[in-house]
mmCIF file of N, CA and C in Angstrom:
data_model
loop_
_atom_site.group_PDB
_atom_site.id
_atom_site.type_symbol
_atom_site.label_atom_id
_atom_site.label_comp_id
_atom_site.label_asym_id
_atom_site.label_seq_id
_atom_site.Cartn_x
_atom_site.Cartn_y
_atom_site.Cartn_z
ATOM 1 N N MET A 28 116.229 4.491 134.613
ATOM 2 C CA MET A 28 116.298 4.950 135.970
ATOM 3 C C MET A 28 115.758 6.383 136.012
ATOM 4 N N MET A 29 114.926 6.678 137.003
ATOM 5 C CA MET A 29 114.336 8.010 137.141
ATOM 6 C C MET A 29 115.133 8.814 138.167
ATOM 7 N N ASN A 30 115.383 10.073 137.847
ATOM 8 C CA ASN A 30 116.008 10.994 138.779
ATOM 9 C C ASN A 30 114.930 11.663 139.601
ATOM 10 N N ASN A 31 115.317 12.439 140.609
ATOM 11 C CA ASN A 31 114.358 13.171 141.432
ATOM 12 C C ASN A 31 113.528 14.146 140.616
ATOM 13 N N ASP A 32 114.048 14.655 139.505
ATOM 14 C CA ASP A 32 113.327 15.619 138.678
ATOM 15 C C ASP A 32 112.525 14.924 137.581
ATOM 16 N N ASN A 33 112.262 13.598 137.732
ATOM 17 C CA ASN A 33 111.495 12.785 136.786
ATOM 18 C C ASN A 33 112.153 12.630 135.425
ATOM 19 N N SER A 34 113.412 13.033 135.265
ATOM 20 C CA SER A 34 114.107 12.801 134.005
ATOM 21 C C SER A 34 114.699 11.390 134.024
ATOM 22 N N ILE A 35 114.857 10.842 132.862
ATOM 23 C CA ILE A 35 115.397 9.490 132.744
ATOM 24 C C ILE A 35 116.882 9.578 132.422
ATOM 25 N N THR A 36 117.680 8.824 133.145
ATOM 26 C CA THR A 36 119.109 8.767 132.855
ATOM 27 C C THR A 36 119.429 7.393 132.280
ATOM 28 N N VAL A 37 120.357 7.372 131.384
ATOM 29 C CA VAL A 37 120.801 6.124 130.793
ATOM 30 C C VAL A 37 122.182 5.822 131.354
ATOM 31 N N GLU A 38 122.316 4.627 131.912
ATOM 32 C CA GLU A 38 123.607 4.259 132.478
ATOM 33 C C GLU A 38 124.595 3.940 131.366
ATOM 34 N N THR A 39 125.827 4.338 131.582
ATOM 35 C CA THR A 39 126.885 4.035 130.636
ATOM 36 C C THR A 39 127.288 2.578 130.784
ATOM 37 N N LYS A 40 127.381 1.874 129.659
ATOM 38 C CA LYS A 40 127.945 0.532 129.685
ATOM 39 C C LYS A 40 129.453 0.709 129.775
ATOM 40 N N LEU A 41 130.035 0.140 130.786
ATOM 41 C CA LEU A 41 131.461 0.287 131.038
ATOM 42 C C LEU A 41 132.137 -1.070 130.913
ATOM 43 N N PHE A 42 133.127 -1.136 130.032
ATOM 44 C CA PHE A 42 133.872 -2.367 129.806
ATOM 45 C C PHE A 42 135.337 -2.138 130.129
ATOM 46 N N GLY A 43 135.985 -3.143 130.643
ATOM 47 C CA GLY A 43 137.419 -3.096 130.850
ATOM 48 C C GLY A 43 138.128 -3.736 129.671
ATOM 49 N N PHE A 44 139.358 -3.347 129.484
ATOM 50 C CA PHE A 44 140.266 -4.057 128.575
ATOM 51 C C PHE A 44 141.412 -4.515 129.445
ATOM 52 N N ILE A 45 141.432 -5.803 129.765
ATOM 53 C CA ILE A 45 142.390 -6.365 130.711
ATOM 54 C C ILE A 45 143.576 -6.951 129.953
ATOM 55 N N ALA A 46 144.720 -6.346 130.156
ATOM 56 C CA ALA A 46 145.960 -6.803 129.530
ATOM 57 C C ALA A 46 147.124 -6.297 130.371
ATOM 58 N N GLU A 47 148.273 -6.899 130.176
ATOM 59 C CA GLU A 47 149.450 -6.460 130.929
ATOM 60 C C GLU A 47 149.869 -5.053 130.517
ATOM 61 N N GLU A 48 149.726 -4.734 129.247
ATOM 62 C CA GLU A 48 150.081 -3.409 128.721
ATOM 63 C C GLU A 48 148.871 -2.758 128.044
ATOM 64 N N ALA A 49 147.735 -2.757 128.717
ATOM 65 C CA ALA A 49 146.489 -2.250 128.129
ATOM 66 C C ALA A 49 146.570 -0.782 127.731
ATOM 67 N N HIS A 50 147.258 0.029 128.522
ATOM 68 C CA HIS A 50 147.322 1.463 128.234
ATOM 69 C C HIS A 50 148.092 1.778 126.959
ATOM 70 N N SER A 51 149.010 0.910 126.573
ATOM 71 C CA SER A 51 149.779 1.184 125.361
ATOM 72 C C SER A 51 149.152 0.520 124.127
ATOM 73 N N ASN A 52 148.065 -0.188 124.304
ATOM 74 C CA ASN A 52 147.337 -0.807 123.199
ATOM 75 C C ASN A 52 146.249 0.161 122.735
ATOM 76 N N ARG A 53 145.979 0.198 121.448
ATOM 77 C CA ARG A 53 145.008 1.156 120.903
ATOM 78 C C ARG A 53 143.555 0.693 120.989
ATOM 79 N N PHE A 54 143.302 -0.515 121.469
ATOM 80 C CA PHE A 54 141.946 -1.050 121.465
ATOM 81 C C PHE A 54 140.947 -0.125 122.165
ATOM 82 N N SER A 55 141.236 0.284 123.395
ATOM 83 C CA SER A 55 140.304 1.133 124.147
ATOM 84 C C SER A 55 140.030 2.443 123.426
ATOM 85 N N SER A 56 141.080 3.048 122.914
ATOM 86 C CA SER A 56 140.944 4.306 122.185
ATOM 87 C C SER A 56 140.074 4.143 120.946
ATOM 88 N N MET A 57 140.306 3.081 120.192
ATOM 89 C CA MET A 57 139.522 2.828 118.987
ATOM 90 C C MET A 57 138.049 2.621 119.331
ATOM 91 N N MET A 58 137.781 1.855 120.368
ATOM 92 C CA MET A 58 136.398 1.594 120.763
ATOM 93 C C MET A 58 135.699 2.867 121.211
ATOM 94 N N ASN A 59 136.378 3.651 122.021
ATOM 95 C CA ASN A 59 135.749 4.869 122.538
ATOM 96 C C ASN A 59 135.455 5.869 121.428
ATOM 97 N N LYS A 60 136.302 5.925 120.408
ATOM 98 C CA LYS A 60 136.030 6.789 119.254
ATOM 99 C C LYS A 60 134.788 6.319 118.499
ATOM 100 N N LEU A 61 134.659 5.009 118.308
ATOM 101 C CA LEU A 61 133.476 4.471 117.640
ATOM 102 C C LEU A 61 132.205 4.776 118.434
ATOM 103 N N PHE A 62 132.254 4.550 119.729
ATOM 104 C CA PHE A 62 131.091 4.824 120.573
ATOM 105 C C PHE A 62 130.699 6.305 120.522
ATOM 106 N N LYS A 63 131.685 7.166 120.657
ATOM 107 C CA LYS A 63 131.415 8.609 120.665
ATOM 108 C C LYS A 63 130.842 9.074 119.325
ATOM 109 N N ALA A 64 131.405 8.591 118.228
ATOM 110 C CA ALA A 64 130.956 9.016 116.898
ATOM 111 C C ALA A 64 129.488 8.679 116.655
ATOM 112 N N ASP A 65 129.025 7.579 117.237
ATOM 113 C CA ASP A 65 127.633 7.180 117.037
ATOM 114 C C ASP A 65 126.736 7.497 118.232
ATOM 115 N N GLY A 66 127.273 8.218 119.208
ATOM 116 C CA GLY A 66 126.460 8.613 120.359
ATOM 117 C C GLY A 66 126.028 7.446 121.230
ATOM 118 N N ILE A 67 126.833 6.401 121.269
ATOM 119 C CA ILE A 67 126.520 5.231 122.090
ATOM 120 C C ILE A 67 127.092 5.448 123.493
ATOM 121 N N ASN A 68 126.264 5.216 124.483
ATOM 122 C CA ASN A 68 126.639 5.461 125.864
ATOM 123 C C ASN A 68 127.403 4.258 126.425
ATOM 124 N N ALA A 69 128.623 4.109 125.952
ATOM 125 C CA ALA A 69 129.486 3.005 126.384
ATOM 126 C C ALA A 69 130.929 3.494 126.378
ATOM 127 N N MET A 70 131.755 2.815 127.150
ATOM 128 C CA MET A 70 133.160 3.201 127.255
ATOM 129 C C MET A 70 133.999 1.977 127.607
ATOM 130 N N VAL A 71 135.207 1.941 127.059
ATOM 131 C CA VAL A 71 136.170 0.894 127.389
ATOM 132 C C VAL A 71 137.336 1.551 128.120
ATOM 133 N N ILE A 72 137.669 1.007 129.280
ATOM 134 C CA ILE A 72 138.795 1.543 130.039
ATOM 135 C C ILE A 72 139.939 0.524 130.031
ATOM 136 N N PRO A 73 141.139 0.981 129.697
ATOM 137 C CA PRO A 73 142.287 0.073 129.732
ATOM 138 C C PRO A 73 142.666 -0.239 131.178
ATOM 139 N N MET A 74 142.936 -1.507 131.449
ATOM 140 C CA MET A 74 143.287 -1.932 132.802
ATOM 141 C C MET A 74 144.596 -2.715 132.731
ATOM 142 N N ASN A 75 145.702 -2.056 133.079
ATOM 143 C CA ASN A 75 146.990 -2.754 133.145
ATOM 144 C C ASN A 75 146.969 -3.694 134.345
ATOM 145 N N ILE A 76 146.974 -4.988 134.079
ATOM 146 C CA ILE A 76 146.902 -5.970 135.154
ATOM 147 C C ILE A 76 148.118 -6.894 135.069
ATOM 148 N N ARG A 77 148.806 -7.017 136.178
ATOM 149 C CA ARG A 77 149.972 -7.904 136.238
ATOM 150 C C ARG A 77 149.525 -9.355 136.313
ATOM 151 N N PRO A 78 150.359 -10.279 135.861
ATOM 152 C CA PRO A 78 149.988 -11.702 135.906
ATOM 153 C C PRO A 78 149.569 -12.173 137.300
ATOM 154 N N ASP A 79 150.218 -11.658 138.341
ATOM 155 C CA ASP A 79 149.886 -12.063 139.712
ATOM 156 C C ASP A 79 148.502 -11.587 140.152
ATOM 157 N N ASP A 80 147.940 -10.598 139.459
ATOM 158 C CA ASP A 80 146.671 -10.001 139.871
ATOM 159 C C ASP A 80 145.488 -10.369 138.989
ATOM 160 N N VAL A 81 145.711 -11.112 137.918
ATOM 161 C CA VAL A 81 144.623 -11.357 136.962
ATOM 162 C C VAL A 81 143.509 -12.218 137.559
ATOM 163 N N VAL A 82 143.834 -13.218 138.336
ATOM 164 C CA VAL A 82 142.799 -14.066 138.945
ATOM 165 C C VAL A 82 141.907 -13.228 139.853
ATOM 166 N N PHE A 83 142.504 -12.440 140.709
ATOM 167 C CA PHE A 83 141.729 -11.586 141.618
ATOM 168 C C PHE A 83 140.882 -10.596 140.820
ATOM 169 N N THR A 84 141.477 -9.949 139.831
ATOM 170 C CA THR A 84 140.768 -8.928 139.052
ATOM 171 C C THR A 84 139.550 -9.509 138.347
ATOM 172 N N ILE A 85 139.726 -10.601 137.632
ATOM 173 C CA ILE A 85 138.593 -11.189 136.907
ATOM 174 C C ILE A 85 137.556 -11.738 137.880
ATOM 175 N N SER A 86 137.984 -12.390 138.936
ATOM 176 C CA SER A 86 137.045 -12.942 139.911
ATOM 177 C C SER A 86 136.186 -11.860 140.559
ATOM 178 N N GLN A 87 136.773 -10.709 140.798
ATOM 179 C CA GLN A 87 136.044 -9.624 141.449
ATOM 180 C C GLN A 87 135.182 -8.802 140.491
ATOM 181 N N MET A 88 135.305 -9.037 139.190
ATOM 182 C CA MET A 88 134.507 -8.286 138.215
ATOM 183 C C MET A 88 133.009 -8.470 138.442
ATOM 184 N N ARG A 89 132.601 -9.613 138.939
ATOM 185 C CA ARG A 89 131.169 -9.878 139.119
ATOM 186 C C ARG A 89 130.523 -8.882 140.084
ATOM 187 N N HIS A 90 131.315 -8.254 140.925
ATOM 188 C CA HIS A 90 130.791 -7.295 141.903
ATOM 189 C C HIS A 90 131.164 -5.859 141.548
ATOM 190 N N SER A 91 131.562 -5.619 140.320
ATOM 191 C CA SER A 91 132.005 -4.291 139.899
ATOM 192 C C SER A 91 130.916 -3.577 139.116
ATOM 193 N N LYS A 92 131.209 -2.391 138.682
ATOM 194 C CA LYS A 92 130.304 -1.601 137.844
ATOM 195 C C LYS A 92 130.485 -1.921 136.368
ATOM 196 N N LEU A 93 131.380 -2.834 136.041
ATOM 197 C CA LEU A 93 131.639 -3.188 134.647
ATOM 198 C C LEU A 93 130.489 -4.004 134.056
ATOM 199 N N SER A 94 130.277 -3.823 132.764
ATOM 200 C CA SER A 94 129.339 -4.668 132.014
ATOM 201 C C SER A 94 130.072 -5.886 131.463
ATOM 202 N N GLY A 95 131.399 -5.824 131.469
ATOM 203 C CA GLY A 95 132.211 -6.916 130.971
ATOM 204 C C GLY A 95 133.618 -6.454 130.693
ATOM 205 N N ALA A 96 134.384 -7.301 130.010
ATOM 206 C CA ALA A 96 135.767 -6.957 129.698
ATOM 207 C C ALA A 96 136.255 -7.762 128.501
ATOM 208 N N VAL A 97 137.093 -7.122 127.731
ATOM 209 C CA VAL A 97 137.839 -7.797 126.680
ATOM 210 C C VAL A 97 139.161 -8.222 127.318
ATOM 211 N N ILE A 98 139.572 -9.442 127.049
ATOM 212 C CA ILE A 98 140.745 -10.010 127.710
ATOM 213 C C ILE A 98 141.910 -10.086 126.731
ATOM 214 N N GLY A 99 143.046 -9.532 127.130
ATOM 215 C CA GLY A 99 144.263 -9.580 126.317
ATOM 216 C C GLY A 99 144.725 -11.015 126.118
ATOM 217 N N SER A 100 145.439 -11.251 125.037
ATOM 218 C CA SER A 100 145.837 -12.614 124.665
ATOM 219 C C SER A 100 146.622 -13.337 125.763
ATOM 220 N N GLU A 101 147.386 -12.600 126.550
ATOM 221 C CA GLU A 101 148.208 -13.249 127.575
ATOM 222 C C GLU A 101 147.390 -13.851 128.717
ATOM 223 N N TYR A 102 146.112 -13.473 128.850
ATOM 224 C CA TYR A 102 145.273 -13.967 129.946
ATOM 225 C C TYR A 102 144.078 -14.787 129.470
ATOM 226 N N GLN A 103 143.961 -15.062 128.188
ATOM 227 C CA GLN A 103 142.760 -15.704 127.654
ATOM 228 C C GLN A 103 142.594 -17.153 128.095
ATOM 229 N N VAL A 104 143.667 -17.908 128.216
ATOM 230 C CA VAL A 104 143.562 -19.295 128.675
ATOM 231 C C VAL A 104 143.137 -19.314 130.142
ATOM 232 N N GLU A 105 143.770 -18.503 130.945
ATOM 233 C CA GLU A 105 143.445 -18.442 132.369
ATOM 234 C C GLU A 105 142.017 -17.958 132.599
ATOM 235 N N ALA A 106 141.550 -17.036 131.770
ATOM 236 C CA ALA A 106 140.208 -16.478 131.928
ATOM 237 C C ALA A 106 139.131 -17.549 131.798
ATOM 238 N N LEU A 107 139.359 -18.541 130.961
ATOM 239 C CA LEU A 107 138.365 -19.602 130.786
ATOM 240 C C LEU A 107 138.050 -20.285 132.114
ATOM 241 N N SER A 108 139.059 -20.496 132.933
ATOM 242 C CA SER A 108 138.842 -21.182 134.213
ATOM 243 C C SER A 108 138.195 -20.283 135.268
ATOM 244 N N LEU A 109 138.065 -18.998 134.978
ATOM 245 C CA LEU A 109 137.552 -18.052 135.969
ATOM 246 C C LEU A 109 136.099 -17.637 135.737
ATOM 247 N N VAL A 110 135.527 -18.005 134.587
ATOM 248 C CA VAL A 110 134.150 -17.615 134.297
ATOM 249 C C VAL A 110 133.180 -18.675 134.804
ATOM 250 N N ASP A 111 131.930 -18.257 135.030
ATOM 251 C CA ASP A 111 130.896 -19.181 135.497
ATOM 252 C C ASP A 111 130.369 -20.055 134.369
ATOM 253 N N SER A 112 130.365 -19.502 133.167
ATOM 254 C CA SER A 112 129.938 -20.261 131.989
ATOM 255 C C SER A 112 130.716 -19.740 130.790
ATOM 256 N N ALA A 113 130.825 -20.582 129.773
ATOM 257 C CA ALA A 113 131.542 -20.192 128.556
ATOM 258 C C ALA A 113 130.815 -20.765 127.355
ATOM 259 N N SER A 114 130.891 -20.035 126.256
ATOM 260 C CA SER A 114 130.277 -20.509 125.022
ATOM 261 C C SER A 114 130.930 -21.828 124.615
ATOM 262 N N GLU A 115 130.208 -22.585 123.798
ATOM 263 C CA GLU A 115 130.742 -23.857 123.320
ATOM 264 C C GLU A 115 132.047 -23.645 122.550
ATOM 265 N N PHE A 116 132.101 -22.584 121.739
ATOM 266 C CA PHE A 116 133.299 -22.293 120.959
ATOM 267 C C PHE A 116 134.486 -21.977 121.867
ATOM 268 N N ALA A 117 134.256 -21.176 122.914
ATOM 269 C CA ALA A 117 135.333 -20.855 123.857
ATOM 270 C C ALA A 117 135.833 -22.118 124.551
ATOM 271 N N GLN A 118 134.916 -23.004 124.923
ATOM 272 C CA GLN A 118 135.313 -24.254 125.571
ATOM 273 C C GLN A 118 136.123 -25.128 124.626
ATOM 274 N N GLU A 119 135.684 -25.217 123.375
ATOM 275 C CA GLU A 119 136.405 -26.026 122.394
ATOM 276 C C GLU A 119 137.826 -25.524 122.167
ATOM 277 N N GLN A 120 137.977 -24.193 122.107
ATOM 278 C CA GLN A 120 139.287 -23.598 121.836
ATOM 279 C C GLN A 120 140.139 -23.462 123.091
ATOM 280 N N GLY A 121 139.520 -23.508 124.266
ATOM 281 C CA GLY A 121 140.257 -23.448 125.517
ATOM 282 C C GLY A 121 140.670 -22.052 125.937
ATOM 283 N N LEU A 122 139.944 -21.029 125.461
ATOM 284 C CA LEU A 122 140.252 -19.655 125.875
ATOM 285 C C LEU A 122 139.050 -18.740 125.719
ATOM 286 N N VAL A 123 139.133 -17.619 126.400
ATOM 287 C CA VAL A 123 138.070 -16.619 126.431
ATOM 288 C C VAL A 123 138.684 -15.257 126.152
ATOM 289 N N ASP A 124 138.099 -14.496 125.207
ATOM 290 C CA ASP A 124 138.600 -13.132 124.972
ATOM 291 C C ASP A 124 137.557 -12.063 125.285
ATOM 292 N N LEU A 125 136.355 -12.468 125.677
ATOM 293 C CA LEU A 125 135.311 -11.528 126.088
ATOM 294 C C LEU A 125 134.561 -12.112 127.272
ATOM 295 N N ILE A 126 134.426 -11.317 128.304
ATOM 296 C CA ILE A 126 133.631 -11.703 129.468
ATOM 297 C C ILE A 126 132.512 -10.681 129.602
ATOM 298 N N THR A 127 131.282 -11.179 129.709
ATOM 299 C CA THR A 127 130.159 -10.298 129.995
ATOM 300 C C THR A 127 129.639 -10.638 131.387
ATOM 301 N N ILE A 128 129.033 -9.631 132.017
ATOM 302 C CA ILE A 128 128.549 -9.797 133.385
ATOM 303 C C ILE A 128 127.052 -9.522 133.411
ATOM 304 N N GLU A 129 126.308 -10.483 133.927
ATOM 305 C CA GLU A 129 124.877 -10.305 134.108
ATOM 306 C C GLU A 129 124.475 -11.026 135.389
ATOM 307 N N ASN A 130 123.785 -10.312 136.271
ATOM 308 C CA ASN A 130 123.362 -10.876 137.556
ATOM 309 C C ASN A 130 124.537 -11.476 138.339
ATOM 310 N N ASN A 131 125.659 -10.749 138.341
ATOM 311 C CA ASN A 131 126.875 -11.160 139.055
ATOM 312 C C ASN A 131 127.471 -12.473 138.548
ATOM 313 N N GLU A 132 127.119 -12.867 137.341
ATOM 314 C CA GLU A 132 127.662 -14.070 136.715
ATOM 315 C C GLU A 132 128.588 -13.666 135.573
ATOM 316 N N LEU A 133 129.728 -14.321 135.470
ATOM 317 C CA LEU A 133 130.689 -14.069 134.405
ATOM 318 C C LEU A 133 130.496 -15.090 133.288
ATOM 319 N N SER A 134 130.213 -14.587 132.088
ATOM 320 C CA SER A 134 130.047 -15.454 130.924
ATOM 321 C C SER A 134 131.183 -15.186 129.954
ATOM 322 N N GLY A 135 131.846 -16.230 129.519
ATOM 323 C CA GLY A 135 132.980 -16.091 128.619
ATOM 324 C C GLY A 135 132.628 -16.468 127.187
ATOM 325 N N ASP A 136 133.275 -15.796 126.264
ATOM 326 C CA ASP A 136 133.090 -16.095 124.848
ATOM 327 C C ASP A 136 134.413 -15.869 124.133
ATOM 328 N N LEU A 137 134.476 -16.338 122.911
ATOM 329 C CA LEU A 137 135.650 -16.159 122.064
ATOM 330 C C LEU A 137 135.169 -15.473 120.792
ATOM 331 N N ILE A 138 135.486 -14.186 120.639
ATOM 332 C CA ILE A 138 134.936 -13.416 119.524
ATOM 333 C C ILE A 138 135.949 -13.091 118.428
ATOM 334 N N MET A 139 137.243 -13.188 118.702
ATOM 335 C CA MET A 139 138.243 -12.811 117.702
ATOM 336 C C MET A 139 138.123 -13.619 116.407
ATOM 337 N N PRO A 140 137.981 -14.949 116.441
ATOM 338 C CA PRO A 140 137.857 -15.669 115.160
ATOM 339 C C PRO A 140 136.642 -15.212 114.347
ATOM 340 N N ARG A 141 135.522 -14.963 115.010
ATOM 341 C CA ARG A 141 134.330 -14.478 114.289
ATOM 342 C C ARG A 141 134.562 -13.084 113.750
ATOM 343 N N ALA A 142 135.288 -12.264 114.508
ATOM 344 C CA ALA A 142 135.591 -10.903 114.043
ATOM 345 C C ALA A 142 136.445 -10.946 112.788
ATOM 346 N N LEU A 143 137.462 -11.778 112.798
ATOM 347 C CA LEU A 143 138.323 -11.892 111.615
ATOM 348 C C LEU A 143 137.544 -12.423 110.411
ATOM 349 N N GLU A 144 136.706 -13.417 110.652
ATOM 350 C CA GLU A 144 135.899 -13.965 109.565
ATOM 351 C C GLU A 144 134.946 -12.907 109.006
ATOM 352 N N GLN A 145 134.369 -12.114 109.875
ATOM 353 C CA GLN A 145 133.395 -11.107 109.464
ATOM 354 C C GLN A 145 134.036 -9.955 108.691
ATOM 355 N N TYR A 146 135.218 -9.518 109.110
ATOM 356 C CA TYR A 146 135.768 -8.273 108.579
ATOM 357 C C TYR A 146 137.055 -8.419 107.766
ATOM 358 N N ALA A 147 137.653 -9.586 107.747
ATOM 359 C CA ALA A 147 138.956 -9.739 107.090
ATOM 360 C C ALA A 147 138.926 -9.424 105.601
ATOM 361 N N GLU A 148 137.826 -9.636 104.951
ATOM 362 C CA GLU A 148 137.744 -9.425 103.510
ATOM 363 C C GLU A 148 137.397 -7.991 103.117
ATOM 364 N N ARG A 149 137.090 -7.154 104.078
ATOM 365 C CA ARG A 149 136.711 -5.778 103.752
ATOM 366 C C ARG A 149 137.917 -4.981 103.282
ATOM 367 N N GLU A 150 137.729 -4.187 102.265
ATOM 368 C CA GLU A 150 138.824 -3.399 101.693
ATOM 369 C C GLU A 150 139.366 -2.354 102.665
ATOM 370 N N ASP A 151 138.545 -1.873 103.583
ATOM 371 C CA ASP A 151 138.989 -0.830 104.502
ATOM 372 C C ASP A 151 139.696 -1.388 105.741
ATOM 373 N N PHE A 152 140.110 -2.648 105.719
ATOM 374 C CA PHE A 152 140.778 -3.258 106.863
ATOM 375 C C PHE A 152 142.175 -3.750 106.498
ATOM 376 N N LYS A 153 142.916 -2.965 105.759
ATOM 377 C CA LYS A 153 144.241 -3.379 105.295
ATOM 378 C C LYS A 153 145.307 -3.394 106.402
ATOM 379 N N ASP A 154 145.314 -2.413 107.285
ATOM 380 C CA ASP A 154 146.317 -2.327 108.337
ATOM 381 C C ASP A 154 145.732 -2.771 109.671
ATOM 382 N N ASP A 155 146.556 -3.412 110.489
ATOM 383 C CA ASP A 155 146.140 -3.838 111.826
ATOM 384 C C ASP A 155 144.810 -4.577 111.795
ATOM 385 N N ILE A 156 144.684 -5.523 110.882
ATOM 386 C CA ILE A 156 143.387 -6.154 110.653
ATOM 387 C C ILE A 156 142.815 -6.812 111.901
ATOM 388 N N ALA A 157 143.624 -7.471 112.712
ATOM 389 C CA ALA A 157 143.099 -8.149 113.894
ATOM 390 C C ALA A 157 142.523 -7.149 114.880
ATOM 391 N N LEU A 158 143.261 -6.107 115.189
ATOM 392 C CA LEU A 158 142.784 -5.104 116.147
ATOM 393 C C LEU A 158 141.548 -4.390 115.619
ATOM 394 N N ARG A 159 141.579 -4.008 114.377
ATOM 395 C CA ARG A 159 140.433 -3.304 113.797
ATOM 396 C C ARG A 159 139.212 -4.205 113.704
ATOM 397 N N SER A 160 139.411 -5.465 113.350
ATOM 398 C CA SER A 160 138.289 -6.397 113.272
ATOM 399 C C SER A 160 137.687 -6.647 114.646
ATOM 400 N N LEU A 161 138.538 -6.872 115.637
ATOM 401 C CA LEU A 161 138.042 -7.078 116.995
ATOM 402 C C LEU A 161 137.279 -5.851 117.466
ATOM 403 N N SER A 162 137.817 -4.669 117.230
ATOM 404 C CA SER A 162 137.154 -3.441 117.646
ATOM 405 C C SER A 162 135.780 -3.321 116.998
ATOM 406 N N ARG A 163 135.726 -3.557 115.702
ATOM 407 C CA ARG A 163 134.461 -3.423 114.972
ATOM 408 C C ARG A 163 133.447 -4.464 115.444
ATOM 409 N N TYR A 164 133.877 -5.697 115.618
ATOM 410 C CA TYR A 164 132.968 -6.762 116.043
ATOM 411 C C TYR A 164 132.447 -6.483 117.449
ATOM 412 N N PHE A 165 133.331 -6.089 118.356
ATOM 413 C CA PHE A 165 132.920 -5.768 119.721
ATOM 414 C C PHE A 165 131.920 -4.617 119.706
ATOM 415 N N TYR A 166 132.191 -3.605 118.901
ATOM 416 C CA TYR A 166 131.287 -2.462 118.741
ATOM 417 C C TYR A 166 129.906 -2.946 118.267
ATOM 418 N N ASP A 167 129.893 -3.802 117.272
ATOM 419 C CA ASP A 167 128.625 -4.321 116.752
ATOM 420 C C ASP A 167 127.887 -5.132 117.813
ATOM 421 N N LEU A 168 128.611 -5.892 118.628
ATOM 422 C CA LEU A 168 127.972 -6.644 119.712
ATOM 423 C C LEU A 168 127.306 -5.706 120.702
ATOM 424 N N ILE A 169 127.975 -4.628 121.073
ATOM 425 C CA ILE A 169 127.426 -3.687 122.039
ATOM 426 C C ILE A 169 126.188 -2.997 121.465
ATOM 427 N N ARG A 170 126.243 -2.680 120.193
ATOM 428 C CA ARG A 170 125.090 -2.053 119.528
ATOM 429 C C ARG A 170 123.954 -3.029 119.310
ATOM 430 N N GLY A 171 124.234 -4.324 119.411
ATOM 431 C CA GLY A 171 123.207 -5.331 119.185
ATOM 432 C C GLY A 171 123.096 -5.749 117.724
ATOM 433 N N ASP A 172 124.102 -5.434 116.920
ATOM 434 C CA ASP A 172 124.075 -5.759 115.488
ATOM 435 C C ASP A 172 124.540 -7.178 115.199
ATOM 436 N N LYS A 173 125.184 -7.825 116.120
ATOM 437 C CA LYS A 173 125.696 -9.184 115.924
ATOM 438 C C LYS A 173 125.156 -10.075 117.030
ATOM 439 N N GLU A 174 125.073 -11.336 116.725
ATOM 440 C CA GLU A 174 124.624 -12.297 117.748
ATOM 441 C C GLU A 174 125.798 -13.020 118.339
#
């Protein structure tokens, strides 16, 4: 995008972390530290969403400034029914933990099992392996390092 002074600006990729207790979960903090350390123009914002509001929140994401959202475990089954399309793996498992938005369409995927498979054997993942693996895998997806 060009500014009036002919300089180019890069838009920040903005992702939500949708969970009932998102603010008390370390996922957003971990992701933002990874992004900042590598100078990646992306950010994850924690979104505390009550069960009564999750359908509205996810449905309205298609018209938001978000690039997508990571979905907390308590909403992953419901999220599958709210996306326009879902990966074959997400459909087989019956849940979605990542929603991406492109052209106002919500696409669902299931990335936690792949994250655990990718990072579970690493020596530097001894504590909080699920959270750390998900964070690392999501980070790699945003950077374009994973398919």
